[in-house]
Tab-separated table of C-alpha atoms in Angstrom:
chain	number	residue	atom	x	y	z
A	948	MET	CA	0.157	-0.145	-0.042
A	949	GLN	CA	1.368	3.266	-1.283
A	950	ARG	CA	2.668	5.615	1.786
A	951	ASP	CA	1.670	8.759	2.755
A	952	VAL	CA	4.647	9.091	5.245
A	953	PRO	CA	7.916	8.108	6.101
A	954	ARG	CA	8.944	4.739	7.170
A	955	PHE	CA	9.802	4.676	10.972
A	956	ARG	CA	12.381	2.604	12.458
A	957	ASP	CA	11.706	3.054	15.763
A	958	LEU	CA	9.845	5.099	18.132
A	959	SER	CA	12.574	8.111	18.068
A	960	ASP	CA	11.705	8.430	14.260
A	961	PHE	CA	7.643	8.570	14.902
A	962	LEU	CA	8.871	11.340	17.481
A	963	ARG	CA	10.847	13.599	15.319
A	964	PHE	CA	8.184	13.207	13.082
A	965	ILE	CA	5.002	14.515	14.826
A	966	GLU	CA	7.030	17.026	16.899
A	967	SER	CA	8.306	19.029	13.800
A	968	ARG	CA	4.849	18.964	12.854
A	969	GLY	CA	3.573	20.049	16.351
A	970	GLN	CA	2.514	17.335	17.864
A	971	LEU	CA	4.197	16.172	20.545
A	972	ARG	CA	5.116	18.695	24.186
A	973	ARG	CA	8.347	17.703	26.217
A	974	ILE	CA	7.185	18.205	30.255
A	975	ARG	CA	10.686	19.406	31.559
A	976	GLU	CA	8.917	19.893	35.154
A	977	LYS	CA	8.984	16.835	37.443
A	978	VAL	CA	5.620	15.493	37.614
A	979	SER	CA	4.513	12.386	39.446
A	980	VAL	CA	3.943	8.726	38.116
A	981	VAL	CA	1.320	8.818	40.984
A	982	HIS	CA	-2.109	9.999	39.633
A	983	GLU	CA	-0.360	13.300	38.321
A	984	ILE	CA	0.227	12.592	34.405
A	985	THR	CA	-3.150	10.948	34.353
A	986	GLU	CA	-5.109	13.761	34.881
A	987	ILE	CA	-2.282	15.681	32.987
A	988	HIS	CA	-3.077	13.649	29.857
A	989	ARG	CA	-6.429	13.277	30.565
A	990	ARG	CA	-7.431	17.183	30.425
A	991	VAL	CA	-5.109	16.882	26.772
A	992	LEU	CA	-6.512	14.569	25.186
A	993	GLU	CA	-10.550	15.234	25.826
A	994	ALA	CA	-8.983	18.667	23.723
A	995	HIS	CA	-7.081	16.867	21.025
A	996	GLY	CA	-4.001	17.780	21.758
A	997	PRO	CA	-0.073	16.248	21.425
A	998	ALA	CA	1.584	13.615	22.499
A	999	LEU	CA	3.547	14.515	25.912
A	1000	LEU	CA	7.057	13.426	27.158
A	1001	PHE	CA	7.396	13.569	30.190
A	1002	GLU	CA	11.338	14.082	30.737
A	1003	GLN	CA	11.709	14.014	33.862
A	1004	PRO	CA	8.918	11.866	35.630
A	1005	VAL	CA	8.635	10.469	39.652
A	1006	ARG	CA	8.378	7.157	40.294
A	1007	ALA	CA	5.731	5.969	42.719
A	1008	ASP	CA	9.467	5.156	45.071
A	1009	GLY	CA	9.488	9.375	45.187
A	1010	ASN	CA	12.818	9.160	42.967
A	1011	ALA	CA	12.717	10.913	39.759
A	1012	SER	CA	13.538	8.055	36.226
A	1013	GLU	CA	16.332	9.260	34.178
A	1014	MET	CA	13.891	6.668	31.931
A	1015	PRO	CA	11.163	9.852	30.030
A	1016	LEU	CA	7.578	8.507	29.947
A	1017	LEU	CA	5.627	9.416	26.976
A	1018	THR	CA	2.046	9.380	26.398
A	1019	ASN	CA	-1.295	10.373	24.154
A	1020	LEU	CA	0.901	8.986	21.814
A	1021	PHE	CA	-1.955	8.175	19.811
A	1022	GLY	CA	-4.665	10.495	21.815
A	1023	THR	CA	-5.762	11.815	17.919
A	1024	VAL	CA	-6.881	10.011	14.698
A	1025	GLU	CA	-4.266	11.795	12.846
A	1026	ARG	CA	-1.307	10.260	14.662
A	1027	ILE	CA	-2.744	6.877	14.612
A	1028	ALA	CA	-3.093	7.400	10.680
A	1029	TRP	CA	0.437	8.361	10.652
A	1030	GLY	CA	1.446	5.766	12.547
A	1031	MET	CA	0.285	2.978	10.115
A	1032	GLY	CA	1.908	5.172	7.232
A	1033	ILE	CA	-1.593	6.987	6.023
A	1034	THR	CA	-3.491	9.793	6.310
A	1035	PRO	CA	-6.657	9.405	7.766
A	1036	ASP	CA	-8.909	9.571	4.853
A	1037	ARG	CA	-6.983	6.624	3.790
A	1038	LEU	CA	-7.970	4.553	6.538
A	1039	GLY	CA	-10.756	3.024	4.363
A	1040	GLU	CA	-8.373	1.892	2.095
A	1041	LEU	CA	-6.457	0.327	4.714
A	1042	GLY	CA	-9.111	-1.176	5.634
A	1043	ALA	CA	-9.979	-2.901	1.995
A	1044	LEU	CA	-6.137	-4.646	2.433
A	1045	MET	CA	-7.119	-6.080	5.370
A	1046	ALA	CA	-10.750	-7.719	4.016
A	1047	GLU	CA	-8.545	-9.059	0.982
A	1048	LEU	CA	-6.155	-10.066	3.247
A	1049	ARG	CA	-8.847	-12.270	4.880
A	1050	ALA	CA	-10.248	-13.425	2.410
A	1051	PRO	CA	-8.274	-12.409	-0.935
A	1052	ARG	CA	-10.987	-12.620	-4.113
A	1053	PRO	CA	-9.763	-14.883	-7.035
A	1054	PRO	CA	-8.037	-12.417	-9.760
A	1055	HIS	CA	-11.009	-12.033	-12.925
A	1056	GLY	CA	-9.075	-11.249	-16.095
A	1057	ILE	CA	-5.501	-10.252	-16.184
A	1058	ARG	CA	-6.088	-6.577	-15.458
A	1059	ASP	CA	-7.527	-7.755	-12.263
A	1060	ALA	CA	-4.323	-10.211	-12.064
A	1061	PHE	CA	-1.833	-6.842	-12.104
A	1062	GLU	CA	-3.615	-5.235	-9.895
A	1063	LYS	CA	-3.338	-7.142	-6.943
A	1064	ILE	CA	0.538	-7.703	-7.503
A	1065	PRO	CA	1.251	-4.935	-4.537
A	1066	LEU	CA	-1.455	-7.099	-2.590
A	1067	ALA	CA	1.259	-10.074	-3.496
A	1068	ARG	CA	4.374	-7.501	-2.659
A	1069	ALA	CA	2.624	-7.073	0.431
A	1070	ALA	CA	2.072	-10.707	1.724
A	1071	LEU	CA	5.925	-10.785	1.028
A	1072	ALA	CA	6.607	-7.753	2.923
A	1073	THR	CA	5.557	-9.836	6.596
A	1074	ARG	CA	8.030	-11.957	6.388
A	1075	PRO	CA	10.567	-11.045	8.903
A	1076	ARG	CA	14.392	-11.231	9.148
A	1077	THR	CA	15.992	-12.201	12.283
A	1078	ARG	CA	19.491	-10.170	13.665
A	1079	PRO	CA	21.774	-11.526	15.459
A	1080	ALA	CA	21.787	-8.478	17.659
A	1081	ALA	CA	19.230	-5.584	18.579
A	1082	PRO	CA	19.300	-1.934	19.879
A	1083	VAL	CA	16.703	-3.382	22.857
A	1084	GLN	CA	19.583	-5.316	24.160
A	1085	ASP	CA	21.987	-3.227	24.653
A	1086	CYS	CA	21.641	-2.588	28.026
A	1087	VAL	CA	20.965	-6.307	29.477
A	1088	ALA	CA	19.343	-7.091	33.278
A	1089	MET	CA	19.308	-10.546	34.906
A	1090	GLY	CA	19.611	-12.184	38.260
A	1091	PRO	CA	19.848	-10.326	41.036
A	1092	ASP	CA	19.836	-6.706	38.612
A	1093	VAL	CA	15.974	-7.347	37.535
A	1094	ASP	CA	13.879	-4.338	39.138
A	1095	LEU	CA	10.953	-3.230	37.451
A	1096	ALA	CA	10.747	-0.479	40.017
A	1097	ARG	CA	13.625	1.169	37.854
A	1098	LEU	CA	11.145	1.585	35.478
A	1099	PRO	CA	7.864	4.771	35.981
A	1100	VAL	CA	4.988	2.782	35.994
A	1101	GLN	CA	2.375	4.475	36.291
A	1102	ILE	CA	-0.976	4.391	39.240
A	1103	CYS	CA	-3.478	5.701	37.200
A	1104	TRP	CA	-6.598	6.493	39.332
A	1105	PRO	CA	-7.048	7.180	43.070
A	1106	GLY	CA	-6.832	3.723	44.845
A	1107	GLU	CA	-4.739	1.223	42.878
A	1108	PRO	CA	-2.883	-1.562	44.620
A	1109	ALA	CA	0.401	-1.292	42.761
A	1110	PRO	CA	1.839	0.475	39.596
A	1111	LEU	CA	0.398	-1.004	36.339
A	1112	ILE	CA	2.349	-1.428	33.392
A	1113	THR	CA	-0.808	-0.052	30.547
A	1114	TRP	CA	0.698	-0.160	26.760
A	1115	PRO	CA	2.820	-3.828	26.969
A	1116	LEU	CA	3.358	-5.918	23.837
A	1117	VAL	CA	2.881	-9.416	25.209
A	1118	ILE	CA	4.609	-12.143	23.037
A	1119	THR	CA	3.573	-15.476	23.185
A	1120	VAL	CA	3.431	-18.748	20.721
A	1121	PRO	CA	1.674	-22.022	21.613
A	1122	PRO	CA	3.578	-24.830	22.827
A	1123	GLU	CA	4.221	-26.831	19.758
A	1124	SER	CA	5.841	-23.792	18.034
A	1125	ALA	CA	7.981	-22.947	20.675
A	1126	THR	CA	11.210	-24.266	19.204
A	1127	ALA	CA	9.624	-24.400	15.517
A	1128	ASP	CA	7.969	-21.842	13.323
A	1129	GLN	CA	6.734	-19.336	15.704
A	1130	GLU	CA	3.034	-18.805	15.353
A	1131	GLU	CA	3.051	-15.779	17.785
A	1132	ASN	CA	0.813	-13.825	18.953
A	1133	VAL	CA	0.904	-9.840	20.142
A	1134	GLY	CA	-1.410	-8.337	21.999
A	1135	VAL	CA	-2.129	-5.813	24.875
A	1136	TYR	CA	-2.676	-7.096	28.285
A	1137	ARG	CA	-2.441	-5.108	31.560
A	1138	MET	CA	0.320	-5.421	33.347
A	1139	GLN	CA	0.512	-5.082	37.453
A	1140	VAL	CA	3.823	-5.250	39.341
A	1141	LEU	CA	3.693	-7.166	42.027
A	1142	GLY	CA	7.479	-6.778	43.054
A	1143	ARG	CA	11.177	-6.523	41.225
A	1144	ASP	CA	10.384	-9.540	39.323
A	1145	ARG	CA	7.632	-10.523	39.409
A	1146	ALA	CA	3.911	-9.325	37.575
A	1147	ILE	CA	0.436	-10.387	37.027
A	1148	ILE	CA	-0.620	-10.509	33.358
A	1149	ARG	CA	-4.325	-10.351	32.681
A	1150	TRP	CA	-6.636	-11.245	29.683
A	1151	LEU	CA	-10.158	-11.550	29.168
A	1152	ALA	CA	-10.646	-15.885	28.127
A	1153	HIS	CA	-11.019	-15.129	24.880
A	1154	ARG	CA	-7.094	-13.228	24.093
A	1155	GLY	CA	-4.383	-15.095	21.308
A	1156	GLY	CA	-2.067	-14.881	24.876
A	1157	ALA	CA	-5.011	-16.345	27.482
A	1158	ARG	CA	-5.523	-19.490	24.718
A	1159	HIS	CA	-2.083	-19.965	24.200
A	1160	HIS	CA	-1.002	-19.592	28.437
A	1161	GLN	CA	-3.674	-22.605	28.138
A	1162	GLN	CA	-1.919	-24.523	26.054
A	1163	TRP	CA	0.635	-24.287	28.427
A	1164	LYS	CA	-0.922	-25.256	31.306
A	1165	ALA	CA	-2.369	-28.853	29.711
A	1166	ILE	CA	0.732	-29.794	29.390
A	1167	GLY	CA	1.815	-28.717	33.046
A	1168	ARG	CA	4.473	-25.886	31.815
A	1169	ASP	CA	5.499	-22.370	32.229
A	1170	MET	CA	5.164	-20.002	29.436
A	1171	PRO	CA	7.846	-18.130	27.668
A	1172	VAL	CA	6.798	-14.899	27.201
A	1173	ALA	CA	8.238	-11.269	25.945
A	1174	ILE	CA	7.189	-7.983	26.691
A	1175	VAL	CA	7.707	-5.078	24.194
A	1176	ILE	CA	7.273	-1.282	25.847
A	1177	GLY	CA	7.727	1.280	22.867
A	1178	ALA	CA	8.519	-0.443	19.634
A	1179	ASP	CA	7.618	1.234	16.271
A	1180	PRO	CA	4.109	2.563	15.548
A	1181	ALA	CA	3.208	0.204	12.959
A	1182	THR	CA	4.093	-2.969	15.577
A	1183	ILE	CA	2.424	-1.204	18.249
A	1184	LEU	CA	-0.993	-0.470	15.930
A	1185	ALA	CA	-0.950	-3.613	14.664
A	1186	ALA	CA	-1.393	-5.231	18.444
A	1187	VAL	CA	-4.966	-3.877	18.090
A	1188	LEU	CA	-6.185	-3.999	14.319
A	1189	PRO	CA	-8.895	-6.958	13.574
A	1190	LEU	CA	-6.321	-8.851	11.821
A	1191	PRO	CA	-7.537	-12.520	10.765
A	1192	GLU	CA	-6.404	-15.091	13.073
A	1193	THR	CA	-3.824	-16.820	9.957
A	1194	LEU	CA	-1.582	-13.576	10.084
A	1195	SER	CA	0.469	-12.676	12.726
A	1196	GLU	CA	0.721	-8.639	14.091
A	1197	LEU	CA	4.752	-8.715	13.638
A	1198	ARG	CA	4.068	-10.180	10.541
A	1199	PHE	CA	1.630	-7.548	9.564
A	1200	SER	CA	3.578	-4.589	10.843
A	1201	GLY	CA	5.935	-4.914	7.763
A	1202	ILE	CA	2.734	-4.223	5.657
A	1203	LEU	CA	2.038	-0.860	7.903
A	1204	ARG	CA	5.945	-0.313	7.257
A	1205	GLY	CA	6.236	-1.550	3.855
A	1206	GLU	CA	9.313	-3.757	4.752
A	1207	ARG	CA	9.921	-7.043	6.510
A	1208	PRO	CA	9.952	-6.483	9.923
A	1209	ASP	CA	13.899	-7.060	12.244
A	1210	LEU	CA	13.764	-9.194	14.719
A	1211	ALA	CA	16.104	-10.750	17.295
A	1212	PRO	CA	16.345	-13.980	19.222
A	1213	CYS	CA	15.387	-12.989	23.435
A	1214	LEU	CA	18.185	-13.621	25.591
A	1215	THR	CA	16.606	-16.042	28.190
A	1216	VAL	CA	12.803	-17.450	26.214
A	1217	PRO	CA	12.935	-19.153	23.058
A	1218	LEU	CA	10.998	-15.881	21.445
A	1219	ALA	CA	11.813	-13.012	18.935
A	1220	ILE	CA	11.428	-9.769	19.544
A	1221	PRO	CA	10.791	-6.314	17.668
A	1222	ALA	CA	15.025	-5.606	17.288
A	1223	GLU	CA	13.752	-1.569	17.507
A	1224	ALA	CA	12.163	-1.961	20.276
A	1225	GLU	CA	12.692	0.538	23.528
A	1226	ILE	CA	12.309	-2.153	26.423
A	1227	VAL	CA	11.182	-5.529	26.667
A	1228	ILE	CA	10.918	-7.578	29.343
A	1229	GLU	CA	11.658	-11.489	29.493
A	1230	GLY	CA	10.032	-14.219	31.444
A	1231	PHE	CA	7.570	-17.362	32.732
A	1232	VAL	CA	4.254	-16.912	33.051
A	1233	SER	CA	3.320	-19.552	35.403
A	1234	ALA	CA	1.603	-22.314	35.116
A	1235	THR	CA	-0.430	-22.909	38.928
A	1236	GLU	CA	0.634	-19.160	40.709
A	1237	THR	CA	-1.947	-16.911	40.399
A	1238	ALA	CA	-2.236	-13.412	42.567
A	1239	PRO	CA	-5.393	-11.080	42.673
A	1240	GLU	CA	-5.381	-8.226	40.323
A	1241	GLY	CA	-6.800	-5.312	40.805
A	1242	PRO	CA	-8.897	-2.784	41.641
A	1243	TYR	CA	-7.926	-1.325	38.525
A	1244	GLY	CA	-9.807	1.789	36.524
A	1245	ASP	CA	-11.183	0.144	33.366
A	1246	HIS	CA	-12.184	1.311	29.291
A	1247	THR	CA	-15.649	0.907	31.306
A	1248	GLY	CA	-15.336	4.552	33.418
A	1249	TYR	CA	-15.160	1.873	36.370
A	1250	TYR	CA	-13.017	-0.367	38.647
A	1251	ASN	CA	-13.011	-2.994	37.718
A	1252	SER	CA	-13.238	-6.207	40.236
A	1253	VAL	CA	-10.607	-8.186	42.257
A	1254	GLU	CA	-9.777	-11.169	40.524
A	1255	GLN	CA	-6.972	-13.884	39.790
A	1256	PHE	CA	-4.527	-13.746	37.150
A	1257	PRO	CA	-1.161	-15.678	36.670
A	1258	VAL	CA	2.179	-14.747	37.525
A	1259	MET	CA	4.862	-13.872	35.209
A	1260	ARG	CA	8.686	-14.500	36.543
A	1261	VAL	CA	10.772	-11.649	35.166
A	1262	THR	CA	13.947	-13.871	33.993
A	1263	ALA	CA	15.642	-10.714	32.210
A	1264	ILE	CA	15.203	-6.606	31.296
A	1265	THR	CA	16.626	-5.710	27.882
A	1266	SER	CA	16.043	-1.736	26.386
A	1267	ARG	CA	18.003	1.033	24.166
A	1268	ARG	CA	21.145	2.958	25.583
A	1269	GLN	CA	18.399	5.458	26.440
A	1270	PRO	CA	14.988	3.904	26.034
A	1271	ILE	CA	11.381	6.135	26.185
A	1272	TYR	CA	8.581	4.252	28.602
A	1273	LEU	CA	5.375	4.524	26.592
A	1274	SER	CA	2.341	4.587	28.707
A	1275	THR	CA	-1.407	5.522	28.724
A	1276	PHE	CA	-4.281	5.073	31.021
A	1277	THR	CA	-7.712	3.795	30.633
A	1278	GLY	CA	-10.853	5.115	31.823
A	1279	ARG	CA	-14.156	6.370	31.053
A	1280	PRO	CA	-14.061	8.119	27.244
A	1281	PRO	CA	-12.630	10.129	25.984
A	1282	ASP	CA	-9.242	8.237	26.027
A	1283	GLU	CA	-6.325	6.145	24.324
A	1284	PRO	CA	-8.411	3.203	23.167
A	1285	SER	CA	-11.465	4.913	22.605
A	1286	ARG	CA	-9.687	7.382	20.116
A	1287	ILE	CA	-8.179	4.369	18.499
A	1288	GLY	CA	-11.496	2.635	18.584
A	1289	GLU	CA	-12.524	6.002	16.114
A	1290	ALA	CA	-9.715	5.605	13.760
A	1291	LEU	CA	-10.169	1.204	13.826
A	1292	ASN	CA	-13.714	1.766	13.284
A	1293	GLN	CA	-13.196	2.735	9.590
A	1294	LEU	CA	-11.682	-0.187	9.061
A	1295	PHE	CA	-14.543	-2.240	10.278
A	1296	VAL	CA	-16.382	-1.528	7.384
A	1297	PRO	CA	-14.804	-2.705	4.009
A	1298	LEU	CA	-14.472	-6.031	6.648
A	1299	ILE	CA	-18.133	-5.919	7.269
A	1300	ARG	CA	-19.113	-4.990	3.447
A	1301	GLN	CA	-17.392	-8.359	2.528
A	1302	GLN	CA	-19.583	-10.291	3.816
A	1303	PHE	CA	-23.321	-8.178	4.235
A	1304	PRO	CA	-22.763	-6.070	1.023
A	1305	GLU	CA	-25.933	-4.342	1.338
A	1306	VAL	CA	-24.448	-2.086	4.635
A	1307	THR	CA	-22.688	1.576	3.144
A	1308	ASP	CA	-21.484	2.443	6.577
A	1309	CYS	CA	-21.474	1.312	10.155
A	1310	TRP	CA	-20.392	3.348	13.621
A	1311	LEU	CA	-19.185	1.922	17.350
A	1312	PRO	CA	-20.118	5.579	19.525
A	1313	PRO	CA	-16.830	6.070	21.365
A	1314	GLU	CA	-18.427	7.523	24.269
A	1315	ALA	CA	-20.039	3.993	24.129
A	1316	CYS	CA	-17.217	2.823	25.047
A	1317	SER	CA	-15.924	1.567	21.530
A	1318	TYR	CA	-18.001	-1.527	20.973
A	1319	ARG	CA	-21.251	-1.660	23.272
A	1320	ILE	CA	-23.069	0.337	20.632
A	1321	ALA	CA	-23.122	0.189	16.924
A	1322	ILE	CA	-25.109	1.621	14.116
A	1323	ALA	CA	-25.175	-0.157	10.593
A	1324	ALA	CA	-27.128	1.347	7.571
A	1325	ILE	CA	-28.163	-0.774	4.478
A	1326	LYS	CA	-29.514	-1.100	1.589
A	1327	LYS	CA	-32.820	-2.619	2.324
A	1328	ARG	CA	-33.914	-4.567	-0.610
A	1329	TYR	CA	-36.378	-7.393	0.878
A	1330	PRO	CA	-38.349	-8.081	4.615
A	1331	GLY	CA	-36.779	-8.495	7.480
A	1332	GLN	CA	-33.059	-8.210	5.927
A	1333	ALA	CA	-32.162	-5.838	9.097
A	1334	ARG	CA	-32.532	-8.655	11.332
A	1335	ARG	CA	-30.809	-11.363	9.426
A	1336	LEU	CA	-27.920	-8.164	9.309
A	1337	MET	CA	-28.022	-8.154	13.358
A	1338	LEU	CA	-27.822	-11.689	13.816
A	1339	GLY	CA	-24.789	-11.600	11.407
A	1340	LEU	CA	-22.837	-8.861	12.922
A	1341	TRP	CA	-23.080	-9.999	16.492
A	1342	SER	CA	-21.834	-13.598	14.918
A	1343	MET	CA	-19.157	-12.358	12.238
A	1344	LEU	CA	-16.055	-10.187	14.102
A	1345	PRO	CA	-15.028	-10.524	17.548
A	1346	GLN	CA	-15.839	-7.210	18.216
A	1347	PHE	CA	-19.029	-7.319	17.606
A	1348	SER	CA	-19.844	-10.447	19.935
A	1349	TYR	CA	-19.888	-7.798	22.928
A	1350	THR	CA	-22.084	-5.300	21.427
A	1351	LYS	CA	-25.219	-4.643	23.293
A	1352	LEU	CA	-27.095	-2.446	21.227
A	1353	LEU	CA	-27.330	-2.292	17.326
A	1354	ILE	CA	-29.696	-0.052	15.603
A	1355	VAL	CA	-30.296	-0.776	11.512
A	1356	VAL	CA	-30.994	2.668	9.212
A	1357	ASP	CA	-31.381	3.819	6.440
A	1358	ASP	CA	-28.665	4.535	3.791
A	1359	ASP	CA	-30.221	8.119	3.652
A	1360	ILE	CA	-29.200	8.549	7.266
A	1361	ASP	CA	-25.572	10.154	8.701
A	1362	ILE	CA	-25.603	7.225	11.244
A	1363	ARG	CA	-23.149	9.545	13.414
A	1364	ASP	CA	-25.538	12.439	13.654
A	1365	TRP	CA	-26.910	10.970	16.946
A	1366	ARG	CA	-30.121	13.116	15.885
A	1367	ALA	CA	-30.253	11.575	12.297
A	1368	VAL	CA	-30.367	8.487	13.897
A	1369	MET	CA	-33.061	9.157	16.713
A	1370	TRP	CA	-35.068	10.862	13.994
A	1371	ALA	CA	-35.230	7.248	12.469
A	1372	VAL	CA	-35.318	5.522	15.598
A	1373	SER	CA	-38.796	7.272	16.446
A	1374	THR	CA	-40.221	7.357	13.364
A	1375	ARG	CA	-39.106	4.269	11.621
A	1376	SER	CA	-39.528	1.284	14.847
A	1377	ASP	CA	-42.347	0.389	16.497
A	1378	SER	CA	-41.447	-1.708	19.933
A	1379	SER	CA	-43.967	-4.183	19.317
A	1380	ARG	CA	-42.720	-5.109	15.942
A	1381	ASP	CA	-38.977	-3.806	15.556
A	1382	LEU	CA	-36.537	-5.021	18.800
A	1383	VAL	CA	-35.092	-8.078	18.488
A	1384	THR	CA	-33.463	-9.514	22.281
A	1385	LEU	CA	-31.025	-12.027	22.540
A	1386	THR	CA	-30.104	-13.173	26.492
A	1387	ASP	CA	-27.722	-15.600	27.996
A	1388	THR	CA	-24.896	-14.542	24.935
A	1389	PRO	CA	-21.768	-13.473	25.577
A	1390	ILE	CA	-20.586	-10.368	27.370
A	1391	ASP	CA	-17.840	-8.081	28.632
A	1392	TYR	CA	-17.282	-9.205	31.755
A	1393	LEU	CA	-16.724	-6.060	32.903
A	1394	ASP	CA	-20.343	-4.774	32.354
A	1395	PHE	CA	-21.383	-4.348	35.257
A	1396	ALA	CA	-24.906	-3.877	33.644
A	1397	SER	CA	-24.349	-7.675	32.630
A	1398	PRO	CA	-27.205	-9.647	35.396
A	1399	LYS	CA	-24.576	-12.709	35.457
A	1400	SER	CA	-20.477	-11.934	34.962
A	1401	GLY	CA	-19.685	-12.330	31.190
A	1402	LEU	CA	-23.204	-13.340	30.256
A	1403	GLY	CA	-25.594	-10.793	29.714
A	1404	GLY	CA	-28.435	-9.940	26.795
A	1405	LYS	CA	-28.368	-7.470	22.978
A	1406	LEU	CA	-30.680	-5.085	21.958
A	1407	GLY	CA	-31.395	-4.517	17.971
A	1408	ILE	CA	-33.483	-2.234	16.966
A	1409	ASP	CA	-34.996	-2.066	13.404
A	1410	ALA	CA	-34.807	1.416	12.397
A	1411	THR	CA	-35.659	1.016	8.611
A	1412	THR	CA	-38.037	2.001	6.449
A	1413	LYS	CA	-40.900	-0.861	6.286
A	1414	ILE	CA	-42.477	-3.017	2.940
A	1415	PRO	CA	-44.865	-5.395	2.870
A	1416	PRO	CA	-45.249	-7.787	4.732
A	1417	GLU	CA	-43.556	-5.907	7.454
A	1418	THR	CA	-46.324	-3.413	7.318
A	1419	ASP	CA	-49.554	-2.989	6.303
A	1420	ARG	CA	-49.878	0.844	5.591
A	1421	GLU	CA	-48.520	2.819	2.867
A	1422	TRP	CA	-45.491	4.414	4.007
A	1423	GLY	CA	-44.956	8.286	4.337
A	1424	VAL	CA	-42.377	10.173	2.521
A	1425	PRO	CA	-39.180	11.964	4.163
A	1426	LEU	CA	-39.095	16.124	3.497
A	1427	ALA	CA	-36.687	17.034	0.915
A	1428	MET	CA	-36.146	20.567	-0.188
A	1429	ASP	CA	-35.365	21.001	-3.905
A	1430	PRO	CA	-31.981	20.941	-3.979
A	1431	ALA	CA	-32.747	23.474	-6.998
A	1432	VAL	CA	-34.059	26.038	-4.448
A	1433	VAL	CA	-31.042	25.108	-1.983
A	1434	ALA	CA	-28.522	26.138	-4.468
A	1435	ARG	CA	-30.308	29.897	-5.003
A	1436	VAL	CA	-30.747	30.237	-0.977
A	1437	ASP	CA	-26.432	29.092	-0.987
A	1438	ALA	CA	-26.384	31.846	-3.421
A	1439	MET	CA	-27.683	34.427	-1.381
A	1440	TRP	CA	-26.857	33.637	1.908
A	1441	ALA	CA	-24.628	36.491	2.657
A	1442	ASN	CA	-26.782	38.954	1.542
A	1443	LEU	CA	-29.327	38.009	3.524
A	1444	GLY	CA	-27.734	39.366	6.989
A	1445	LEU	CA	-27.209	36.491	8.437
A	1446	SER	CA	-23.702	35.828	7.740
A	1447	GLY	CA	-22.866	35.169	11.426
A	1448	MET	CA	-25.269	31.792	10.977
A	1449	PRO	CA	-24.583	28.151	9.529
A	1450	ALA	CA	-26.095	27.880	6.455
A	1451	PRO	CA	-28.357	24.450	7.151
A	1452	VAL	CA	-28.948	22.454	4.262
A	1453	LEU	CA	-32.419	20.280	4.633
A	1454	THR	CA	-31.275	16.447	3.080
């Protein structure tokens, strides 16, 4: 895929790029990682402000850290798109590429075959290269020298029990590939620091890391793991993209960068890590030991409940000579996950249309914790089509399995305009006919509104225009102004003495 911005080999490359565009602010004052950075970050993010590099963060132990802390890196859709090598207006093209990778179509004729050559080249770019040495291993701590307290790990919200690593890229493999061709998974799972060489990894049961851990537990062995903190933006963002299960995140980062990723072998575990990363924590996740994790502030805007999760024993910490610690907070939207959700929303549409061509647009409002409410617009052709789409979306993508309110409207509705959506709901749906309810379906176990942990209901609202036999009544005709009148009023607007007001348009 053609790039709009330079290639970023590491995090520093990206910071130089965004700083040249006024999108990075350096904070030279001493600021505590305990609550203060969260509050500064929260205010700047809400204002769509720049990334923040705290040059003298004060650690939880009260000592100033020599390691700068970076936050709000992906606090705007623009910086997220830049991190993937494109401008925001081309996010849909990236979504089309991902849809093609998920289910490639055979070429129809010579011309179509030539048009697919860039896709084939992109696939070749996913093959990693292995380097014998890496900048991320310039500094090495093992044995008694391992100490997680040296990292400026945040305590984001009052009442949290310990520092929490919030932007870790957790690399795991299943046991059968630990010494062969590695089928690695990269996921973002928060980590509670327990001590100098121990931490808790918290993951949901359906995530790749948890699945690998269950496989290692089944054979009675601890699971090797590598934790990457800070990397080039393509590698970071690949970890949160809705990729096909057959395509690893590290490989896809090569497509985003337009070059093969460079990996290096870990020093104490049989895994490979991005050679240009900032910090890597190596170790083993216990097959038997767990510890109570939490409570921590979560993307729902609530503290999660305390639960048992597996403990990791750290065997090595490696880093660059002057590493940058990447961090964030999660809380009630807006936060960085919800901003990333805004950008990823545009990637979902081609994936959805691949399965349901009638879908013209889909929107997951970020204020609804990114995925709990969805609105879809369709070109309706037959009765019952909205219901079919609801059932399909709830079962198609993992991101929609937790969506508990789904509204389907016609394609004349701007689904990003809540007023228009509510107008469609109030004038095109009837509660005795157009509600679809499901019970005992998978729900985010952090959703305290559900009657049971991890199990709850879903509601669909068919707010489309009804066609027989959905209704026996003659359907009304929506108001719409004559386009010629709109054009004439536009031309005279400046002369009407209303120049200080926006020019409203009825469509």
